[in-house]
Short mmCIF file of C-alpha atoms in Angstrom, two decimals:
data_model
loop_
_atom_site.label_atom_id
_atom_site.label_comp_id
_atom_site.label_asym_id
_atom_site.label_seq_id
_atom_site.Cartn_x
_atom_site.Cartn_y
_atom_site.Cartn_z
CA UNK A 1 49.63 -24.85 137.00
CA UNK A 2 49.76 -23.05 140.23
CA UNK A 3 49.20 -20.00 138.18
CA UNK A 4 46.27 -21.12 136.48
CA UNK A 5 43.59 -19.84 138.67
CA UNK A 6 44.82 -16.28 139.20
CA UNK A 7 45.65 -15.94 135.52
CA UNK A 8 42.17 -17.12 134.42
CA UNK A 9 40.83 -14.53 137.11
CA UNK A 10 42.87 -11.70 135.47
CA UNK A 11 41.41 -12.69 131.92
CA UNK A 12 38.04 -12.44 133.03
CA UNK A 13 38.51 -9.13 134.95
CA UNK A 14 40.18 -7.62 131.82
CA UNK A 15 37.61 -8.77 129.46
CA UNK A 16 34.53 -7.57 131.37
CA UNK A 17 35.74 -4.78 133.49
CA UNK A 18 33.69 -5.80 136.33
CA UNK A 19 33.72 -7.70 139.67
CA UNK A 20 34.46 -11.48 139.21
CA UNK A 21 34.20 -14.59 141.09
CA UNK A 22 36.08 -17.77 140.38
CA UNK A 23 35.03 -20.99 141.85
CA UNK A 24 36.45 -24.40 141.97
CA UNK A 25 34.78 -27.14 140.12
CA UNK A 26 34.31 -29.09 143.44
CA UNK A 27 31.69 -26.53 144.71
CA UNK A 28 27.90 -26.09 144.43
CA UNK A 29 25.59 -23.32 145.43
CA UNK A 30 23.39 -23.47 148.46
CA UNK A 31 22.19 -19.88 147.90
CA UNK A 32 21.61 -17.69 144.96
CA UNK A 33 25.01 -17.20 143.33
CA UNK A 34 24.13 -13.34 142.85
CA UNK A 35 24.70 -12.92 146.59
CA UNK A 36 28.44 -13.42 146.04
CA UNK A 37 28.65 -10.00 144.51
CA UNK A 38 27.06 -8.40 147.59
CA UNK A 39 30.24 -9.12 149.19
CA UNK A 40 32.89 -7.96 146.76
CA UNK A 41 33.78 -4.19 146.76
CA UNK A 42 36.80 -2.00 146.37
CA UNK A 43 37.70 -2.54 149.89
CA UNK A 44 36.31 -6.17 150.37
CA UNK A 45 37.57 -9.29 148.46
CA UNK A 46 36.02 -12.76 148.80
CA UNK A 47 37.51 -16.19 149.53
CA UNK A 48 35.59 -19.42 150.59
CA UNK A 49 36.61 -19.60 154.16
CA UNK A 50 39.65 -20.07 156.42
CA UNK A 51 41.14 -23.56 156.57
CA UNK A 52 41.71 -22.78 160.43
CA UNK A 53 45.30 -23.30 160.44
CA UNK A 54 48.60 -21.37 160.22
CA UNK A 55 51.18 -22.93 157.66
CA UNK A 56 53.78 -23.66 160.43
CA UNK A 57 51.26 -26.11 162.01
CA UNK A 58 50.73 -28.21 158.89
CA UNK A 59 53.53 -30.68 157.86
CA UNK A 60 52.61 -30.26 154.14
CA UNK A 61 54.43 -26.90 154.56
CA UNK A 62 57.71 -28.56 155.75
CA UNK A 63 59.34 -27.81 152.46
CA UNK A 64 58.96 -24.18 152.92
CA UNK A 65 58.53 -23.26 156.66
CA UNK A 66 62.15 -23.93 157.81
CA UNK A 67 63.40 -21.41 155.36
CA UNK A 68 61.08 -18.59 156.54
CA UNK A 69 61.13 -19.00 160.25
CA UNK A 70 61.74 -15.29 160.91
CA UNK A 71 59.41 -14.30 158.17
CA UNK A 72 60.10 -13.03 154.65
CA UNK A 73 58.81 -10.10 152.87
CA UNK A 74 57.58 -10.59 149.17
CA UNK A 75 55.92 -7.63 147.41
CA UNK A 76 55.24 -5.98 150.59
CA UNK A 77 53.54 -8.99 152.10
CA UNK A 78 54.99 -10.92 155.09
CA UNK A 79 54.88 -14.62 155.01
CA UNK A 80 55.84 -16.65 158.10
CA UNK A 81 54.91 -19.92 159.85
CA UNK A 82 52.20 -17.82 161.38
CA UNK A 83 50.52 -17.03 158.07
CA UNK A 84 46.82 -18.05 158.07
CA UNK A 85 45.53 -20.51 155.17
CA UNK A 86 42.44 -19.24 153.42
CA UNK A 87 40.74 -21.52 151.11
CA UNK A 88 40.58 -20.28 147.39
CA UNK A 89 37.71 -22.56 146.46
CA UNK A 90 36.18 -19.20 145.81
CA UNK A 91 37.95 -15.80 144.89
CA UNK A 92 36.14 -12.83 144.32
CA UNK A 93 37.66 -9.34 143.53
CA UNK A 94 36.73 -6.04 141.62
CA UNK A 95 38.27 -4.84 138.46
CA UNK A 96 40.02 -1.94 140.40
CA UNK A 97 41.96 -4.59 142.72
CA UNK A 98 43.18 -6.53 139.74
CA UNK A 99 46.76 -5.64 140.73
CA UNK A 100 46.46 -7.59 143.84
CA UNK A 101 45.94 -10.89 141.73
CA UNK A 102 49.08 -9.88 139.80
CA UNK A 103 50.92 -9.31 143.01
CA UNK A 104 49.77 -12.83 144.32
CA UNK A 105 51.23 -14.48 141.32
CA UNK A 106 54.63 -12.94 142.27
CA UNK A 107 54.24 -14.18 145.85
CA UNK A 108 53.34 -17.79 144.60
CA UNK A 109 56.31 -17.68 142.24
CA UNK A 110 58.80 -16.81 144.98
CA UNK A 111 57.26 -19.37 147.40
CA UNK A 112 57.26 -22.06 144.74
CA UNK A 113 61.04 -21.49 144.05
CA UNK A 114 61.55 -22.46 147.77
CA UNK A 115 59.35 -25.50 147.88
CA UNK A 116 56.40 -26.55 145.47
CA UNK A 117 53.67 -27.12 147.98
CA UNK A 118 50.37 -27.92 146.38
CA UNK A 119 48.46 -25.13 147.77
CA UNK A 120 51.16 -22.51 147.41
CA UNK A 121 48.68 -20.60 145.18
CA UNK A 122 46.00 -20.46 147.81
CA UNK A 123 48.49 -19.01 150.55
CA UNK A 124 49.67 -16.50 148.19
CA UNK A 125 46.16 -15.17 147.16
CA UNK A 126 44.88 -15.19 150.82
CA UNK A 127 47.92 -13.43 152.11
CA UNK A 128 48.00 -10.61 149.42
CA UNK A 129 44.15 -10.00 149.57
CA UNK A 130 44.24 -10.01 153.40
CA UNK A 131 47.11 -7.40 153.42
CA UNK A 132 45.34 -5.03 151.25
CA UNK A 133 41.42 -5.67 151.65
CA UNK A 134 39.13 -6.96 154.22
CA UNK A 135 38.53 -10.54 153.14
CA UNK A 136 34.73 -11.86 153.45
CA UNK A 137 33.74 -15.35 153.32
CA UNK A 138 31.00 -17.21 151.63
CA UNK A 139 30.69 -20.60 153.25
CA UNK A 140 26.87 -19.94 153.70
CA UNK A 141 26.46 -19.50 149.79
CA UNK A 142 28.97 -21.94 148.21
CA UNK A 143 29.67 -25.39 149.51
CA UNK A 144 33.17 -26.56 148.63
CA UNK A 145 33.57 -30.32 148.84
CA UNK A 146 37.15 -30.53 148.27
CA UNK A 147 39.52 -33.09 149.58
CA UNK A 148 39.94 -37.01 149.19
CA UNK A 149 37.99 -39.82 150.82
CA UNK A 150 34.17 -40.52 150.42
CA UNK A 151 33.00 -37.04 149.77
CA UNK A 152 33.62 -36.53 146.08
CA UNK A 153 32.11 -39.98 144.97
CA UNK A 154 28.93 -39.40 146.83
CA UNK A 155 28.38 -35.85 145.82
CA UNK A 156 29.03 -36.65 142.13
CA UNK A 157 26.50 -39.58 142.41
CA UNK A 158 23.89 -37.52 143.98
CA UNK A 159 24.37 -34.64 141.47
CA UNK A 160 24.18 -37.18 138.62
CA UNK A 161 21.08 -38.72 140.10
CA UNK A 162 19.61 -35.09 140.42
CA UNK A 163 20.10 -34.38 136.89
CA UNK A 164 18.88 -37.70 135.51
CA UNK A 165 15.73 -37.43 137.45
CA UNK A 166 15.03 -33.92 136.49
CA UNK A 167 16.36 -33.65 133.00
CA UNK A 168 13.15 -32.58 131.60
CA UNK A 169 12.38 -30.01 134.30
CA UNK A 170 13.19 -26.15 133.81
CA UNK A 171 16.41 -24.93 135.44
CA UNK A 172 14.53 -23.20 138.28
CA UNK A 173 12.95 -26.49 139.60
CA UNK A 174 16.49 -28.23 139.33
CA UNK A 175 18.01 -25.34 141.32
CA UNK A 176 15.36 -25.71 144.02
CA UNK A 177 15.79 -29.48 144.11
CA UNK A 178 19.78 -29.19 144.48
CA UNK A 179 19.33 -28.00 148.07
CA UNK A 180 18.74 -31.67 149.03
CA UNK A 181 22.20 -32.66 147.43
CA UNK A 182 24.56 -32.92 150.45
CA UNK A 183 28.32 -34.02 150.29
CA UNK A 184 27.76 -36.25 153.33
CA UNK A 185 28.25 -39.83 153.95
CA UNK A 186 24.78 -41.49 153.92
CA UNK A 187 23.45 -42.25 157.53
CA UNK A 188 23.56 -46.06 158.42
CA UNK A 189 20.58 -47.78 160.00
CA UNK A 190 21.24 -48.12 163.83
CA UNK A 191 20.92 -51.85 163.42
CA UNK A 192 23.95 -52.00 161.02
CA UNK A 193 25.96 -49.71 163.13
CA UNK A 194 25.31 -52.01 166.09
CA UNK A 195 26.14 -55.20 163.97
CA UNK A 196 29.32 -53.42 162.83
CA UNK A 197 30.54 -52.78 166.25
CA UNK A 198 29.72 -56.34 167.45
CA UNK A 199 31.61 -57.85 164.46
CA UNK A 200 34.56 -55.40 164.99
CA UNK A 201 34.92 -56.57 168.64
CA UNK A 202 34.66 -60.33 167.74
CA UNK A 203 37.30 -59.98 164.86
CA UNK A 204 39.43 -57.18 166.48
#
């Protein structure tokens, strides 16, 4: 299943012979989707954004990092504990760079053989694209609400409410209303926050 995203992207590129952008399902647009393609060219690829860590800093990568302390080269790409993690919630690339996606599959296969880390595909794609292109981000166009915890249930509830309330409206109207859907925990009333703090102190 680690190969699913890059292989799907290859199929789209081969069928349509044009720039393509793949998005995870736990994303939504906060600007016009067409703006993604303004950031994709033969010299620039696209990912969502940096996850702001090197794999050697994250315990999730413990199955792999002890085996690559000095760095290993796979398909001309060096992977080491200093490798930066880029988020693959969005991947955008042109047809003439399709070979980079093929190369990323070879990199992820090699890393998976060392240790099946859950986001090995993400590292492989980011490392290959960074080696051969400039990587742009699109966090201002696409909001990616990945992860566990409260965010997913709240965003799903908000989207369902948006669609139910506006089901008879034209798509343009719904798109304009969607800017009000935010993957954030609803703000609590100050009185409720104060009461919770008091009860916390009383009951430890």
